[in-house]
Amino acid sequence: MTGRRFDKVEVTHPRTARHNGGEASIVENRLQGRTVKGVNRHGKFLVAPLDKGFTMVAHLGMSGRFIVGDDSQSVPPPHSHFRAWMDDGVVITFVDPRTFGFVAVFDEVELETTGLRRLGPDAWESPPTVEALRLSLAKRTAPIKALLLDQGPVAGLGNIYADEALFLAGIDPRTPGGEVDEAPLERLLASIQVVLSGAIDNGGTSLDDLAYLLPDGRAGDNLSQLHVYGRDGEPCHVCGETIDKVIIRARSTHFCPGCQSG
DNA sequence: ACCTCCCTGGCC
DNA sequence: GGCCAGGGAGGT
């Protein structure tokens, strides 16, 4: 995308523009005429610096998808809430049935007040050292699972991969963050890499609801690789005990009572 | 540091 | 017909 310019932008759902006050016209007017200077990812946020000091920030939520193509398909797919026509003929379409995702455009001042400010180091590109992770978890009493979802200690894990990483590391998700010792934290950092690399290789985890799909519309294939997520009531692949499910921070949390005692 | 809210497709 | 799933922001 770098170097391309936004010729025309249409935002057709106010919720997609909710970080600009729900005003589609703000997103449209700020993007039109701007040139893309880069496209980066931090955790689950897409961050694209533009000229004139603006930054486009997007999040896919649960069901968001960017489709990049040309204008040959003039009828956008259902639940298309954002379309951008670039100066070289490329058309970018944002499809998001559940509208948990968003597209925003911030100036320098606004950028400092967004959720990006609170993001920790990226889980995949620049994971924290065990010392840094220990520091950010020190004295925290919230369950380690909740702190992984917070995106503060480390950014990029959602509910599925947080459960899977804690399983591989042998950590009870209910353990207060500050009570996770150095050895399990080392295992956690290694497990995060294993879980994410496997998931990426498999094209991500599409569940039965098919909320998440690859950009070309295919389902990701990682579901069969999960050890605990969605397997409550089934035997653990490692020890045979029954996978349990509890609610932490209003999120279902799956773990093996046999393997995750730390 | 917690709770609630948003939203839709898929499933019971 | 009703419930559930999830990420993040906002409020208490």
Coordinates of N, CA, C and O in Angstrom, one line a residue, chain A residues 1 4 6 8-13 16 31 46 56 58-60 63-86 88-97 101-103 213-217:
Chain A
M1 N 0.8 -1.2 0.0 CA 0.0 0.0 0.0 C 0.8 1.3 0.0 O 0.4 2.3 -0.4
R4 N 0.6 4.6 -2.3 CA -0.7 4.8 -2.9 C -1.4 6.0 -2.2 O -1.2 6.3 -1.1
F6 N -5.3 7.8 -1.5 CA -6.7 7.6 -1.4 C -7.4 8.6 -2.3 O -7.3 9.8 -2.1
K8 N -10.8 8.2 -3.3 CA -12.2 8.3 -2.9 C -12.5 7.3 -1.8 O -12.0 6.1 -1.9
V9 N -13.2 7.7 -0.7 CA -13.5 6.8 0.4 C -15.0 6.8 0.7 O -15.5 7.9 0.8
E10 N -15.6 5.7 1.0 CA -17.0 5.6 1.4 C -17.0 4.8 2.7 O -16.6 3.6 2.7
V11 N -17.6 5.4 3.8 CA -17.8 4.6 5.0 C -19.4 4.6 5.1 O -20.0 5.6 5.2
T12 N -19.9 3.4 5.2 CA -21.3 3.2 5.1 C -21.9 2.6 6.4 O -23.1 2.3 6.4
H13 N -21.2 2.6 7.5 CA -21.7 2.1 8.8 C -21.1 3.0 9.8 O -19.9 3.1 10.0
T16 N -18.5 1.6 12.2 CA -17.1 1.4 11.7 C -16.3 2.7 12.0 O -15.1 2.6 12.1
L31 N -9.2 10.9 4.9 CA -8.4 10.0 4.1 C -8.3 10.4 2.6 O -7.2 10.2 2.0
L46 N -4.0 -2.5 13.1 CA -3.2 -2.0 11.9 C -3.0 -0.5 12.0 O -3.9 0.2 12.3
M56 N -3.9 6.3 9.9 CA -5.1 5.4 9.8 C -4.9 4.3 10.8 O -3.8 3.6 10.7
A58 N -6.8 0.7 12.2 CA -7.9 -0.2 11.9 C -7.8 -1.4 12.8 O -6.7 -1.8 13.2
H59 N -8.9 -2.0 13.1 CA -8.9 -3.2 13.9 C -10.0 -4.1 13.3 O -11.0 -3.7 12.9
L60 N -9.6 -5.4 13.2 CA -10.6 -6.4 12.5 C -11.6 -6.9 13.5 O -12.6 -7.5 13.0
S63 N -14.6 -10.3 13.3 CA -15.1 -10.8 12.0 C -14.7 -9.8 10.8 O -15.3 -9.9 9.7
G64 N -13.8 -9.0 11.1 CA -13.4 -8.0 10.0 C -12.4 -8.6 9.0 O -11.6 -9.4 9.4
R65 N -12.5 -8.1 7.8 CA -11.6 -8.6 6.7 C -11.4 -7.5 5.7 O -12.3 -6.8 5.3
F66 N -10.1 -7.2 5.4 CA -9.8 -6.3 4.3 C -9.6 -7.1 3.0 O -8.9 -8.0 3.0
I67 N -10.4 -6.7 2.0 CA -10.2 -7.3 0.7 C -9.6 -6.3 -0.3 O -10.0 -5.1 -0.4
V68 N -8.5 -6.7 -0.9 CA -7.8 -5.8 -1.8 C -7.9 -6.3 -3.2 O -7.5 -7.5 -3.5
G69 N -8.5 -5.5 -4.1 CA -8.7 -6.0 -5.5 C -8.8 -4.8 -6.4 O -8.4 -3.7 -6.1
D70 N -9.5 -5.0 -7.5 CA -9.8 -3.9 -8.4 C -11.3 -3.7 -8.5 O -12.0 -4.2 -7.7
D71 N -11.7 -2.8 -9.4 CA -13.1 -2.4 -9.3 C -14.0 -3.4 -10.2 O -15.2 -3.1 -10.4
S72 N -13.4 -4.5 -10.6 CA -14.2 -5.4 -11.5 C -15.4 -5.9 -10.8 O -16.4 -6.2 -11.4
Q73 N -15.3 -6.1 -9.5 CA -16.4 -6.6 -8.7 C -17.1 -5.3 -8.1 O -16.8 -4.9 -7.0
S74 N -18.0 -4.8 -8.9 CA -18.5 -3.5 -8.5 C -19.5 -3.6 -7.3 O -19.7 -2.6 -6.6
V75 N -20.1 -4.7 -7.2 CA -21.1 -4.9 -6.0 C -20.3 -5.4 -4.8 O -19.8 -6.5 -4.9
P76 N -20.2 -4.6 -3.8 CA -19.4 -5.1 -2.6 C -20.1 -6.2 -1.9 O -21.4 -6.3 -2.0
P77 N -19.4 -7.1 -1.3 CA -20.0 -8.2 -0.5 C -20.9 -7.7 0.6 O -20.8 -6.5 1.0
P78 N -21.8 -8.5 1.1 CA -22.6 -8.1 2.3 C -21.7 -7.7 3.4 O -20.6 -8.2 3.6
H79 N -22.2 -6.8 4.2 CA -21.5 -6.2 5.4 C -20.2 -5.5 5.0 O -19.3 -5.5 5.8
S80 N -20.2 -4.9 3.8 CA -19.0 -4.0 3.5 C -19.4 -2.7 4.1 O -20.4 -2.0 3.7
H81 N -18.5 -2.2 5.0 CA -18.8 -0.9 5.7 C -17.8 0.2 5.3 O -17.9 1.3 5.7
F82 N -16.8 -0.2 4.5 CA -15.8 0.8 4.1 C -15.2 0.4 2.8 O -14.9 -0.8 2.5
R83 N -15.1 1.4 1.9 CA -14.5 1.1 0.6 C -13.6 2.3 0.2 O -13.9 3.5 0.5
A84 N -12.4 2.0 -0.3 CA -11.5 3.0 -0.7 C -11.0 2.7 -2.1 O -10.5 1.6 -2.3
W85 N -11.0 3.7 -2.9 CA -10.5 3.6 -4.3 C -9.2 4.4 -4.3 O -9.1 5.6 -4.1
M86 N -8.1 3.6 -4.6 CA -6.8 4.2 -4.5 C -6.4 4.7 -5.9 O -7.1 4.4 -6.9
D88 N -4.2 4.1 -8.0 CA -3.7 3.2 -9.0 C -4.7 2.2 -9.4 O -4.4 1.2 -10.1
G89 N -6.0 2.4 -9.0 CA -7.1 1.5 -9.4 C -7.4 0.4 -8.4 O -8.4 -0.3 -8.5
V90 N -6.5 0.2 -7.4 CA -6.8 -0.8 -6.3 C -8.0 -0.3 -5.5 O -8.1 0.9 -5.1
V91 N -8.8 -1.3 -5.2 CA -10.0 -1.0 -4.3 C -9.9 -1.8 -3.0 O -9.7 -3.0 -3.1
I92 N -10.0 -1.1 -1.9 CA -9.9 -1.8 -0.6 C -11.3 -1.8 0.0 O -11.9 -0.8 0.1
T93 N -11.7 -3.0 0.4 CA -13.1 -3.1 1.0 C -12.9 -3.8 2.3 O -12.2 -4.7 2.5
F94 N -13.6 -3.1 3.3 CA -13.6 -3.7 4.7 C -14.9 -4.3 4.9 O -16.0 -3.7 4.9
V95 N -14.9 -5.6 5.1 CA -16.1 -6.4 5.4 C -16.1 -6.8 6.9 O -15.1 -7.3 7.4
D96 N -17.2 -6.6 7.6 CA -17.2 -6.8 9.0 C -18.6 -7.1 9.5 O -19.3 -6.1 10.1
P97 N -19.1 -8.3 9.5 CA -20.5 -8.6 9.8 C -20.9 -8.1 11.3 O -21.9 -7.6 11.5
G101 N -15.0 -4.5 14.5 CA -13.8 -3.8 14.0 C -14.1 -2.3 13.7 O -15.3 -1.9 13.9
F102 N -13.1 -1.6 13.3 CA -13.3 -0.2 13.0 C -12.2 0.3 12.1 O -11.2 -0.3 11.9
V103 N -12.4 1.4 11.5 CA -11.4 2.2 10.7 C -11.4 3.6 11.2 O -12.5 4.2 11.3
L213 N -12.3 -15.4 8.6 CA -12.0 -16.0 7.4 C -10.7 -15.3 6.9 O -10.4 -14.2 7.2
L214 N -10.0 -16.0 6.0 CA -8.8 -15.4 5.4 C -9.3 -14.4 4.4 O -10.4 -14.3 4.0
P215 N -8.3 -13.5 4.0 CA -8.7 -12.4 3.0 C -9.4 -12.9 1.8 O -10.3 -12.2 1.2
D216 N -9.0 -14.1 1.3 CA -9.7 -14.6 0.1 C -11.0 -15.4 0.4 O -11.6 -15.9 -0.5
G217 N -11.4 -15.4 1.7 CA -12.7 -16.0 2.0 C -12.6 -17.4 2.4 O -13.6 -18.0 2.8

